[in-house]
Amino acid sequence: MKKFVKFMSLLVAGTMLLGAVGCGSSSTDNGGSEETTAEASGAEGSGTASVKTVQEGKLIWATNAEFAPYEYMEGSEVVGIDAEIADAIAAKLGLEAQVENMDFDAIISSVTSGKADIGLAGMTVDPDRLNNVNFSDTYVEAGQAIVVTTDSDIKSAADLSGKIIGVQRGTTGDEYVSKAENGVNPASVERYGSGTDAAQSLITGKIDAIVIDNEPAKKIAEASPDKLVKLDETLTSEEYAIAVDKNNTELLDAINTALQEMKDSGELQAILDKYLNEE
Ligand code: ARG
């Protein structure tokens, strides 16, 4: 019986292999071949015609790799949820993903100025940003959270009033604590290039709390378990999506098709589970 199962799976694998060869998508095992054509993207299954990108054959994604688990450095490589999503979408479009790592508040302009094709950075769909770029369908839900020192007297958002709060510059966390109508009345807001820099300041007592997206907040607290803790409260309800230049609706459509395929096949969920399912 076991042997039979093995034989059958070999047979199935073999058939799939033949099928793939039959489709002629030989450029998917690339190795730097420049031959990424419309045929190749068709063979990947998303049925999209070739889309225009900044550099032919490439999907350049702008990010800020200071945002584990969505994007962070592992050696010289940008890894994380968004890196895997970028690779998967690029493959479906018959393109090669290429990352551009930059400050978070430079991402949108890199897309609108044609330096990058997309912004993929745990980026929240936000009305101000919609003035400048289009957003794809959303791929995850998130919200702002608070990180404090383990001995802090801050126990909830109400306690943020009168405190020095650290955020990552230009993020929705920045916006949340900076806008009077949200009712947080901080003594001041300190803006950092990254959550990790804010964490350093929190540990050394320069600031009283950090407001940052929930999963990165978890990572920051986990990195210094004896010093920092993430509070349970979630301050906002947000959704992440991919920013695309307003003039490239073909690319937007192709990305939405690819995202939908990844949702339907369970691939997206598998990527999320791989990074978010501890705890
Ligand atoms: N979700 C927040 C925003 O859109 C923070 C994103 C920060 N992302 C990053 N890669 N640093 O503003």
PDB file of C-alpha atoms and ligand atoms in Angstrom:
ATOM      1  CA  MET A   1       0.000   0.000   0.000  1.00  0.00           C
ATOM      2  CA  LYS A   2       2.724   2.430   1.015  1.00  0.00           C
ATOM      3  CA  LYS A   3       4.613   1.607  -2.139  1.00  0.00           C
ATOM      4  CA  PHE A   4       1.536   2.203  -4.207  1.00  0.00           C
ATOM      5  CA  VAL A   5       0.985   5.649  -2.646  1.00  0.00           C
ATOM      6  CA  LYS A   6       4.580   6.495  -3.318  1.00  0.00           C
ATOM      7  CA  PHE A   7       4.260   5.361  -6.899  1.00  0.00           C
ATOM      8  CA  MET A   8       1.098   7.396  -7.370  1.00  0.00           C
ATOM      9  CA  SER A   9       2.656  10.561  -5.960  1.00  0.00           C
ATOM     10  CA  LEU A  10       5.658  10.076  -8.210  1.00  0.00           C
ATOM     11  CA  LEU A  11       3.303   9.691 -11.105  1.00  0.00           C
ATOM     12  CA  VAL A  12       1.414  12.833 -10.168  1.00  0.00           C
ATOM     13  CA  ALA A  13       4.631  14.790  -9.682  1.00  0.00           C
ATOM     14  CA  GLY A  14       5.901  13.548 -13.024  1.00  0.00           C
ATOM     15  CA  THR A  15       2.701  14.533 -14.765  1.00  0.00           C
ATOM     16  CA  MET A  16       2.823  17.997 -13.210  1.00  0.00           C
ATOM     17  CA  LEU A  17       6.409  18.374 -14.342  1.00  0.00           C
ATOM     18  CA  LEU A  18       5.451  17.410 -17.885  1.00  0.00           C
ATOM     19  CA  GLY A  19       2.544  19.801 -17.703  1.00  0.00           C
ATOM     20  CA  ALA A  20       4.804  22.651 -16.675  1.00  0.00           C
ATOM     21  CA  VAL A  21       7.252  21.906 -19.469  1.00  0.00           C
ATOM     22  CA  GLY A  22       4.360  21.641 -21.867  1.00  0.00           C
ATOM     23  CA  CYS A  23       3.293  25.181 -21.015  1.00  0.00           C
ATOM     24  CA  GLY A  24       6.683  26.410 -22.111  1.00  0.00           C
ATOM     25  CA  SER A  25       7.337  28.526 -19.047  1.00  0.00           C
ATOM     26  CA  SER A  26      11.009  27.685 -19.096  1.00  0.00           C
ATOM     27  CA  SER A  27      12.023  31.155 -17.988  1.00  0.00           C
ATOM     28  CA  THR A  28      10.554  30.638 -14.497  1.00  0.00           C
ATOM     29  CA  ASP A  29      13.718  28.899 -13.328  1.00  0.00           C
ATOM     30  CA  ASN A  30      15.396  32.140 -14.376  1.00  0.00           C
ATOM     31  CA  GLY A  31      18.921  32.594 -13.045  1.00  0.00           C
ATOM     32  CA  GLY A  32      18.905  36.087 -14.419  1.00  0.00           C
ATOM     33  CA  SER A  33      17.580  35.408 -17.888  1.00  0.00           C
ATOM     34  CA  GLU A  34      16.073  38.574 -19.266  1.00  0.00           C
ATOM     35  CA  GLU A  35      13.460  36.643 -21.210  1.00  0.00           C
ATOM     36  CA  THR A  36      10.418  37.536 -19.145  1.00  0.00           C
ATOM     37  CA  THR A  37       7.702  37.940 -21.704  1.00  0.00           C
ATOM     38  CA  ALA A  38       3.957  38.126 -21.841  1.00  0.00           C
ATOM     39  CA  GLU A  39       3.876  34.384 -22.589  1.00  0.00           C
ATOM     40  CA  ALA A  40       5.759  33.686 -19.389  1.00  0.00           C
ATOM     41  CA  SER A  41       3.253  35.595 -17.302  1.00  0.00           C
ATOM     42  CA  GLY A  42       0.406  33.787 -19.003  1.00  0.00           C
ATOM     43  CA  ALA A  43       1.969  30.459 -18.162  1.00  0.00           C
ATOM     44  CA  GLU A  44       2.151  31.424 -14.497  1.00  0.00           C
ATOM     45  CA  GLY A  45      -1.601  31.275 -14.466  1.00  0.00           C
ATOM     46  CA  SER A  46      -2.777  34.773 -13.616  1.00  0.00           C
ATOM     47  CA  GLY A  47      -3.767  35.325 -17.197  1.00  0.00           C
ATOM     48  CA  THR A  48      -2.464  38.879 -17.234  1.00  0.00           C
ATOM     49  CA  ALA A  49      -1.025  40.420 -20.345  1.00  0.00           C
ATOM     50  CA  SER A  50       2.421  41.908 -19.888  1.00  0.00           C
ATOM     51  CA  VAL A  51       2.399  44.965 -17.667  1.00  0.00           C
ATOM     52  CA  LYS A  52       4.681  47.967 -17.912  1.00  0.00           C
ATOM     53  CA  THR A  53       7.170  48.295 -15.110  1.00  0.00           C
ATOM     54  CA  VAL A  54       9.939  50.749 -14.330  1.00  0.00           C
ATOM     55  CA  GLN A  55      12.562  48.292 -15.506  1.00  0.00           C
ATOM     56  CA  GLU A  56      11.582  45.682 -18.041  1.00  0.00           C
ATOM     57  CA  GLY A  57      11.291  42.239 -16.518  1.00  0.00           C
ATOM     58  CA  LYS A  58      11.425  43.562 -12.959  1.00  0.00           C
ATOM     59  CA  LEU A  59       8.994  44.380 -10.228  1.00  0.00           C
ATOM     60  CA  ILE A  60      10.747  46.943  -8.061  1.00  0.00           C
ATOM     61  CA  TRP A  61       9.195  47.122  -4.623  1.00  0.00           C
ATOM     62  CA  ALA A  62       9.964  49.982  -2.288  1.00  0.00           C
ATOM     63  CA  THR A  63       9.993  49.178   1.398  1.00  0.00           C
ATOM     64  CA  ASN A  64      11.496  50.070   4.744  1.00  0.00           C
ATOM     65  CA  ALA A  65      13.054  46.904   6.122  1.00  0.00           C
ATOM     66  CA  GLU A  66      12.788  47.966   9.748  1.00  0.00           C
ATOM     67  CA  PHE A  67       9.414  46.438  10.346  1.00  0.00           C
ATOM     68  CA  ALA A  68       9.591  42.806  11.411  1.00  0.00           C
ATOM     69  CA  PRO A  69       7.776  40.553  10.726  1.00  0.00           C
ATOM     70  CA  TYR A  70       6.662  42.318   7.528  1.00  0.00           C
ATOM     71  CA  GLU A  71      10.114  43.334   6.298  1.00  0.00           C
ATOM     72  CA  TYR A  72      13.459  43.175   8.001  1.00  0.00           C
ATOM     73  CA  MET A  73      17.087  42.442   7.266  1.00  0.00           C
ATOM     74  CA  GLU A  74      18.566  38.990   7.559  1.00  0.00           C
ATOM     75  CA  GLY A  75      22.213  39.527   6.719  1.00  0.00           C
ATOM     76  CA  SER A  76      22.110  41.571   3.541  1.00  0.00           C
ATOM     77  CA  GLU A  77      18.724  40.243   2.502  1.00  0.00           C
ATOM     78  CA  VAL A  78      15.289  41.786   2.996  1.00  0.00           C
ATOM     79  CA  VAL A  79      12.980  39.059   4.311  1.00  0.00           C
ATOM     80  CA  GLY A  80       9.527  38.799   5.862  1.00  0.00           C
ATOM     81  CA  ILE A  81       5.874  38.635   4.926  1.00  0.00           C
ATOM     82  CA  ASP A  82       6.033  41.410   2.342  1.00  0.00           C
ATOM     83  CA  ALA A  83       9.209  39.997   0.784  1.00  0.00           C
ATOM     84  CA  GLU A  84       7.432  36.689   0.231  1.00  0.00           C
ATOM     85  CA  ILE A  85       4.372  38.448  -1.151  1.00  0.00           C
ATOM     86  CA  ALA A  86       6.564  40.478  -3.519  1.00  0.00           C
ATOM     87  CA  ASP A  87       8.274  37.330  -4.774  1.00  0.00           C
ATOM     88  CA  ALA A  88       4.990  35.501  -5.248  1.00  0.00           C
ATOM     89  CA  ILE A  89       3.320  38.361  -7.115  1.00  0.00           C
ATOM     90  CA  ALA A  90       6.375  38.950  -9.293  1.00  0.00           C
ATOM     91  CA  ALA A  91       6.461  35.259 -10.216  1.00  0.00           C
ATOM     92  CA  LYS A  92       2.792  35.358 -11.168  1.00  0.00           C
ATOM     93  CA  LEU A  93       3.447  38.366 -13.412  1.00  0.00           C
ATOM     94  CA  GLY A  94       6.494  36.742 -14.989  1.00  0.00           C
ATOM     95  CA  LEU A  95       8.732  39.353 -13.388  1.00  0.00           C
ATOM     96  CA  GLU A  96      11.684  39.299 -11.055  1.00  0.00           C
ATOM     97  CA  ALA A  97      11.194  41.031  -7.697  1.00  0.00           C
ATOM     98  CA  GLN A  98      13.815  43.594  -6.776  1.00  0.00           C
ATOM     99  CA  VAL A  99      13.715  45.402  -3.468  1.00  0.00           C
ATOM    100  CA  GLU A 100      14.589  49.047  -2.804  1.00  0.00           C
ATOM    101  CA  ASN A 101      15.071  49.666   0.894  1.00  0.00           C
ATOM    102  CA  MET A 102      14.467  53.259   2.025  1.00  0.00           C
ATOM    103  CA  ASP A 103      12.959  55.451   4.736  1.00  0.00           C
ATOM    104  CA  PHE A 104       9.285  54.720   5.229  1.00  0.00           C
ATOM    105  CA  ASP A 105       8.254  58.275   4.411  1.00  0.00           C
ATOM    106  CA  ALA A 106      10.070  58.087   1.041  1.00  0.00           C
ATOM    107  CA  ILE A 107       8.130  55.076  -0.256  1.00  0.00           C
ATOM    108  CA  ILE A 108       5.096  56.817  -1.728  1.00  0.00           C
ATOM    109  CA  SER A 109       7.183  59.390  -3.596  1.00  0.00           C
ATOM    110  CA  SER A 110       9.428  56.663  -4.961  1.00  0.00           C
ATOM    111  CA  VAL A 111       6.314  55.106  -6.480  1.00  0.00           C
ATOM    112  CA  THR A 112       4.868  58.346  -7.839  1.00  0.00           C
ATOM    113  CA  SER A 113       8.233  59.450  -9.250  1.00  0.00           C
ATOM    114  CA  GLY A 114       8.802  56.173 -11.056  1.00  0.00           C
ATOM    115  CA  LYS A 115      11.714  54.887  -9.003  1.00  0.00           C
ATOM    116  CA  ALA A 116       9.753  51.887  -7.827  1.00  0.00           C
ATOM    117  CA  ASP A 117       6.746  50.031  -9.174  1.00  0.00           C
ATOM    118  CA  ILE A 118       5.043  49.418  -5.885  1.00  0.00           C
ATOM    119  CA  GLY A 119       5.194  50.301  -2.225  1.00  0.00           C
ATOM    120  CA  LEU A 120       4.945  47.135  -0.142  1.00  0.00           C
ATOM    121  CA  ALA A 121       5.718  47.931   3.460  1.00  0.00           C
ATOM    122  CA  GLY A 122       2.962  46.980   5.862  1.00  0.00           C
ATOM    123  CA  MET A 123       1.421  50.133   4.518  1.00  0.00           C
ATOM    124  CA  THR A 124      -2.006  51.120   5.750  1.00  0.00           C
ATOM    125  CA  VAL A 125      -4.652  52.292   3.314  1.00  0.00           C
ATOM    126  CA  ASP A 126      -5.125  55.867   4.392  1.00  0.00           C
ATOM    127  CA  PRO A 127      -7.147  58.725   2.843  1.00  0.00           C
ATOM    128  CA  ASP A 128      -4.145  61.071   2.573  1.00  0.00           C
ATOM    129  CA  ARG A 129      -2.105  58.467   0.748  1.00  0.00           C
ATOM    130  CA  LEU A 130      -4.996  57.762  -1.605  1.00  0.00           C
ATOM    131  CA  ASN A 131      -4.549  61.288  -2.931  1.00  0.00           C
ATOM    132  CA  ASN A 132      -1.159  60.234  -4.287  1.00  0.00           C
ATOM    133  CA  VAL A 133      -1.316  56.527  -5.074  1.00  0.00           C
ATOM    134  CA  ASN A 134      -3.783  53.745  -5.687  1.00  0.00           C
ATOM    135  CA  PHE A 135      -3.960  50.865  -3.265  1.00  0.00           C
ATOM    136  CA  SER A 136      -4.444  47.220  -4.166  1.00  0.00           C
ATOM    137  CA  ASP A 137      -6.984  45.074  -2.390  1.00  0.00           C
ATOM    138  CA  THR A 138      -5.994  44.674   1.239  1.00  0.00           C
ATOM    139  CA  TYR A 139      -4.039  41.651   2.424  1.00  0.00           C
ATOM    140  CA  VAL A 140      -3.997  41.890   6.212  1.00  0.00           C
ATOM    141  CA  GLU A 141      -5.663  43.658   9.129  1.00  0.00           C
ATOM    142  CA  ALA A 142      -3.665  45.512  11.721  1.00  0.00           C
ATOM    143  CA  GLY A 143      -3.884  48.205  14.362  1.00  0.00           C
ATOM    144  CA  GLN A 144      -1.711  50.442  16.483  1.00  0.00           C
ATOM    145  CA  ALA A 145      -0.408  49.149  19.801  1.00  0.00           C
ATOM    146  CA  ILE A 146       1.545  50.568  22.723  1.00  0.00           C
ATOM    147  CA  VAL A 147       4.953  49.394  23.923  1.00  0.00           C
ATOM    148  CA  VAL A 148       6.182  50.529  27.343  1.00  0.00           C
ATOM    149  CA  THR A 149       8.828  49.521  29.870  1.00  0.00           C
ATOM    150  CA  THR A 150       7.852  46.667  32.195  1.00  0.00           C
ATOM    151  CA  ASP A 151       7.753  49.083  35.165  1.00  0.00           C
ATOM    152  CA  SER A 152       5.719  51.771  33.352  1.00  0.00           C
ATOM    153  CA  ASP A 153       2.669  53.436  34.871  1.00  0.00           C
ATOM    154  CA  ILE A 154       1.110  53.539  31.378  1.00  0.00           C
ATOM    155  CA  LYS A 155      -1.504  50.800  31.281  1.00  0.00           C
ATOM    156  CA  SER A 156      -3.744  51.975  28.437  1.00  0.00           C
ATOM    157  CA  ALA A 157      -4.146  54.633  25.745  1.00  0.00           C
ATOM    158  CA  ALA A 158      -5.755  56.996  28.254  1.00  0.00           C
ATOM    159  CA  ASP A 159      -2.455  57.104  30.165  1.00  0.00           C
ATOM    160  CA  LEU A 160      -0.541  58.402  27.121  1.00  0.00           C
ATOM    161  CA  SER A 161      -1.708  61.900  27.839  1.00  0.00           C
ATOM    162  CA  GLY A 162       1.140  64.142  29.022  1.00  0.00           C
ATOM    163  CA  LYS A 163       3.784  61.570  28.039  1.00  0.00           C
ATOM    164  CA  ILE A 164       6.611  61.584  25.517  1.00  0.00           C
ATOM    165  CA  ILE A 165       5.653  59.184  22.775  1.00  0.00           C
ATOM    166  CA  GLY A 166       7.939  57.673  20.165  1.00  0.00           C
ATOM    167  CA  VAL A 167       6.708  56.711  16.702  1.00  0.00           C
ATOM    168  CA  GLN A 168       8.141  55.853  13.321  1.00  0.00           C
ATOM    169  CA  ARG A 169       8.116  59.008  11.201  1.00  0.00           C
ATOM    170  CA  GLY A 170       5.303  59.292   8.673  1.00  0.00           C
ATOM    171  CA  THR A 171       3.397  56.228   9.831  1.00  0.00           C
ATOM    172  CA  THR A 172      -0.200  55.897  10.897  1.00  0.00           C
ATOM    173  CA  GLY A 173       1.111  55.603  14.468  1.00  0.00           C
ATOM    174  CA  ASP A 174       2.673  59.037  14.027  1.00  0.00           C
ATOM    175  CA  GLU A 175      -0.620  60.341  12.705  1.00  0.00           C
ATOM    176  CA  TYR A 176      -2.613  58.743  15.508  1.00  0.00           C
ATOM    177  CA  VAL A 177      -0.696  60.373  18.344  1.00  0.00           C
ATOM    178  CA  SER A 178      -0.127  63.674  16.515  1.00  0.00           C
ATOM    179  CA  LYS A 179      -3.697  64.505  15.545  1.00  0.00           C
ATOM    180  CA  ALA A 180      -5.545  66.320  18.285  1.00  0.00           C
ATOM    181  CA  GLU A 181      -8.880  64.798  17.288  1.00  0.00           C
ATOM    182  CA  ASN A 182      -7.683  61.350  18.353  1.00  0.00           C
ATOM    183  CA  GLY A 183      -7.671  62.596  21.905  1.00  0.00           C
ATOM    184  CA  VAL A 184      -4.126  61.576  22.831  1.00  0.00           C
ATOM    185  CA  ASN A 185      -2.553  64.624  24.393  1.00  0.00           C
ATOM    186  CA  PRO A 186       1.124  63.770  24.472  1.00  0.00           C
ATOM    187  CA  ALA A 187       3.660  66.147  26.032  1.00  0.00           C
ATOM    188  CA  SER A 188       5.602  65.576  22.809  1.00  0.00           C
ATOM    189  CA  VAL A 189       6.005  63.173  19.913  1.00  0.00           C
ATOM    190  CA  GLU A 190       9.483  61.904  19.059  1.00  0.00           C
ATOM    191  CA  ARG A 191       9.791  60.715  15.467  1.00  0.00           C
ATOM    192  CA  TYR A 192      12.287  57.977  14.642  1.00  0.00           C
ATOM    193  CA  GLY A 193      13.497  56.355  11.463  1.00  0.00           C
ATOM    194  CA  SER A 194      12.616  52.934  12.813  1.00  0.00           C
ATOM    195  CA  GLY A 195      10.825  51.172  15.623  1.00  0.00           C
ATOM    196  CA  THR A 196      14.145  49.733  16.770  1.00  0.00           C
ATOM    197  CA  ASP A 197      15.562  53.233  17.274  1.00  0.00           C
ATOM    198  CA  ALA A 198      12.457  54.174  19.225  1.00  0.00           C
ATOM    199  CA  ALA A 199      12.923  51.034  21.345  1.00  0.00           C
ATOM    200  CA  GLN A 200      16.473  52.116  22.229  1.00  0.00           C
ATOM    201  CA  SER A 201      15.150  55.465  23.407  1.00  0.00           C
ATOM    202  CA  LEU A 202      12.431  53.785  25.410  1.00  0.00           C
ATOM    203  CA  ILE A 203      14.927  51.511  27.136  1.00  0.00           C
ATOM    204  CA  THR A 204      17.203  54.428  28.016  1.00  0.00           C
ATOM    205  CA  GLY A 205      14.258  56.442  29.356  1.00  0.00           C
ATOM    206  CA  LYS A 206      14.226  59.201  26.739  1.00  0.00           C
ATOM    207  CA  ILE A 207      10.613  58.480  25.879  1.00  0.00           C
ATOM    208  CA  ASP A 208       7.711  56.958  27.821  1.00  0.00           C
ATOM    209  CA  ALA A 209       6.011  54.795  25.191  1.00  0.00           C
ATOM    210  CA  ILE A 210       6.069  53.735  21.551  1.00  0.00           C
ATOM    211  CA  VAL A 211       2.976  53.615  19.370  1.00  0.00           C
ATOM    212  CA  ILE A 212       3.483  51.252  16.449  1.00  0.00           C
ATOM    213  CA  ASP A 213       1.614  48.547  14.521  1.00  0.00           C
ATOM    214  CA  ASN A 214       0.681  45.512  16.621  1.00  0.00           C
ATOM    215  CA  GLU A 215       2.891  42.808  15.116  1.00  0.00           C
ATOM    216  CA  PRO A 216       6.037  44.967  15.014  1.00  0.00           C
ATOM    217  CA  ALA A 217       5.145  46.037  18.585  1.00  0.00           C
ATOM    218  CA  LYS A 218       5.169  42.377  19.574  1.00  0.00           C
ATOM    219  CA  LYS A 219       8.573  41.880  17.961  1.00  0.00           C
ATOM    220  CA  ILE A 220      10.016  44.935  19.689  1.00  0.00           C
ATOM    221  CA  ALA A 221       8.804  43.730  23.091  1.00  0.00           C
ATOM    222  CA  GLU A 222      10.008  40.179  22.401  1.00  0.00           C
ATOM    223  CA  ALA A 223      13.480  41.462  21.602  1.00  0.00           C
ATOM    224  CA  SER A 224      13.836  42.888  25.149  1.00  0.00           C
ATOM    225  CA  PRO A 225      11.511  40.725  27.240  1.00  0.00           C
ATOM    226  CA  ASP A 226      12.961  41.810  30.585  1.00  0.00           C
ATOM    227  CA  LYS A 227      12.636  45.514  29.747  1.00  0.00           C
ATOM    228  CA  LEU A 228       9.718  46.068  27.374  1.00  0.00           C
ATOM    229  CA  VAL A 229       6.130  44.937  27.115  1.00  0.00           C
ATOM    230  CA  LYS A 230       3.366  45.399  24.566  1.00  0.00           C
ATOM    231  CA  LEU A 231      -0.003  46.360  26.027  1.00  0.00           C
ATOM    232  CA  ASP A 232      -3.033  44.328  24.924  1.00  0.00           C
ATOM    233  CA  GLU A 233      -5.118  47.265  23.790  1.00  0.00           C
ATOM    234  CA  THR A 234      -5.402  47.986  20.057  1.00  0.00           C
ATOM    235  CA  LEU A 235      -5.868  51.668  19.261  1.00  0.00           C
ATOM    236  CA  THR A 236      -6.908  51.640  15.619  1.00  0.00           C
ATOM    237  CA  SER A 237      -8.300  49.374  12.965  1.00  0.00           C
ATOM    238  CA  GLU A 238      -6.213  49.399   9.783  1.00  0.00           C
ATOM    239  CA  GLU A 239      -5.670  47.393   6.637  1.00  0.00           C
ATOM    240  CA  TYR A 240      -2.467  46.925   4.676  1.00  0.00           C
ATOM    241  CA  ALA A 241      -2.327  47.089   0.903  1.00  0.00           C
ATOM    242  CA  ILE A 242       0.141  47.619  -1.904  1.00  0.00           C
ATOM    243  CA  ALA A 243       0.660  51.153  -3.234  1.00  0.00           C
ATOM    244  CA  VAL A 244       0.757  51.520  -7.014  1.00  0.00           C
ATOM    245  CA  ASP A 245       1.261  54.589  -9.198  1.00  0.00           C
ATOM    246  CA  LYS A 246      -2.078  56.099 -10.259  1.00  0.00           C
ATOM    247  CA  ASN A 247      -1.025  55.991 -13.899  1.00  0.00           C
ATOM    248  CA  ASN A 248      -0.397  52.260 -13.927  1.00  0.00           C
ATOM    249  CA  THR A 249      -3.828  50.714 -13.504  1.00  0.00           C
ATOM    250  CA  GLU A 250      -2.757  47.655 -15.555  1.00  0.00           C
ATOM    251  CA  LEU A 251      -0.221  46.864 -12.878  1.00  0.00           C
ATOM    252  CA  LEU A 252      -2.812  47.504 -10.162  1.00  0.00           C
ATOM    253  CA  ASP A 253      -5.236  45.078 -11.841  1.00  0.00           C
ATOM    254  CA  ALA A 254      -2.544  42.451 -12.317  1.00  0.00           C
ATOM    255  CA  ILE A 255      -1.544  42.739  -8.660  1.00  0.00           C
ATOM    256  CA  ASN A 256      -5.138  42.395  -7.531  1.00  0.00           C
ATOM    257  CA  THR A 257      -5.555  39.298  -9.683  1.00  0.00           C
ATOM    258  CA  ALA A 258      -2.368  37.827  -8.255  1.00  0.00           C
ATOM    259  CA  LEU A 259      -3.426  38.669  -4.692  1.00  0.00           C
ATOM    260  CA  GLN A 260      -6.821  37.084  -5.243  1.00  0.00           C
ATOM    261  CA  GLU A 261      -5.161  33.910  -6.527  1.00  0.00           C
ATOM    262  CA  MET A 262      -2.953  33.862  -3.460  1.00  0.00           C
ATOM    263  CA  LYS A 263      -5.993  34.269  -1.219  1.00  0.00           C
ATOM    264  CA  ASP A 264      -7.956  31.544  -3.019  1.00  0.00           C
ATOM    265  CA  SER A 265      -5.098  29.059  -3.024  1.00  0.00           C
ATOM    266  CA  GLY A 266      -4.244  29.589   0.627  1.00  0.00           C
ATOM    267  CA  GLU A 267      -0.752  30.799  -0.289  1.00  0.00           C
ATOM    268  CA  LEU A 268      -1.257  34.181   1.360  1.00  0.00           C
ATOM    269  CA  GLN A 269      -2.542  32.611   4.566  1.00  0.00           C
ATOM    270  CA  ALA A 270       0.420  30.235   4.611  1.00  0.00           C
ATOM    271  CA  ILE A 271       2.820  33.174   4.385  1.00  0.00           C
ATOM    272  CA  LEU A 272       1.015  35.014   7.191  1.00  0.00           C
ATOM    273  CA  ASP A 273       0.903  31.894   9.366  1.00  0.00           C
ATOM    274  CA  LYS A 274       4.615  31.348   8.927  1.00  0.00           C
ATOM    275  CA  TYR A 275       5.386  34.722  10.530  1.00  0.00           C
ATOM    276  CA  LEU A 276       2.423  35.547  12.737  1.00  0.00           C
ATOM    277  CA  ASN A 277       1.515  32.297  14.385  1.00  0.00           C
ATOM    278  CA  GLU A 278       3.814  32.201  17.357  1.00  0.00           C
ATOM    279  CA  GLU A 279       2.061  32.921  20.622  1.00  0.00           C
TER     280      GLU A 279
HETATM  281  N1  ARG B   1       1.111  50.598   8.933  1.00  0.00           N
HETATM  282  C1  ARG B   1       1.811  51.796   9.234  1.00  0.00           C
HETATM  283  C2  ARG B   1       1.626  52.814   8.136  1.00  0.00           C
HETATM  284  O1  ARG B   1       1.213  52.466   7.084  1.00  0.00           O
HETATM  285  C3  ARG B   1       3.292  51.586   9.464  1.00  0.00           C
HETATM  286  C4  ARG B   1       4.045  50.966   8.350  1.00  0.00           C
HETATM  287  C5  ARG B   1       5.533  50.978   8.562  1.00  0.00           C
HETATM  288  N2  ARG B   1       6.174  50.117   7.638  1.00  0.00           N
HETATM  289  C6  ARG B   1       7.513  49.936   7.515  1.00  0.00           C
HETATM  290  N3  ARG B   1       7.947  49.086   6.650  1.00  0.00           N
HETATM  291  N4  ARG B   1       8.309  50.592   8.297  1.00  0.00           N
HETATM  292  O2  ARG B   1       1.900  53.968   8.300  1.00  0.00           O
END
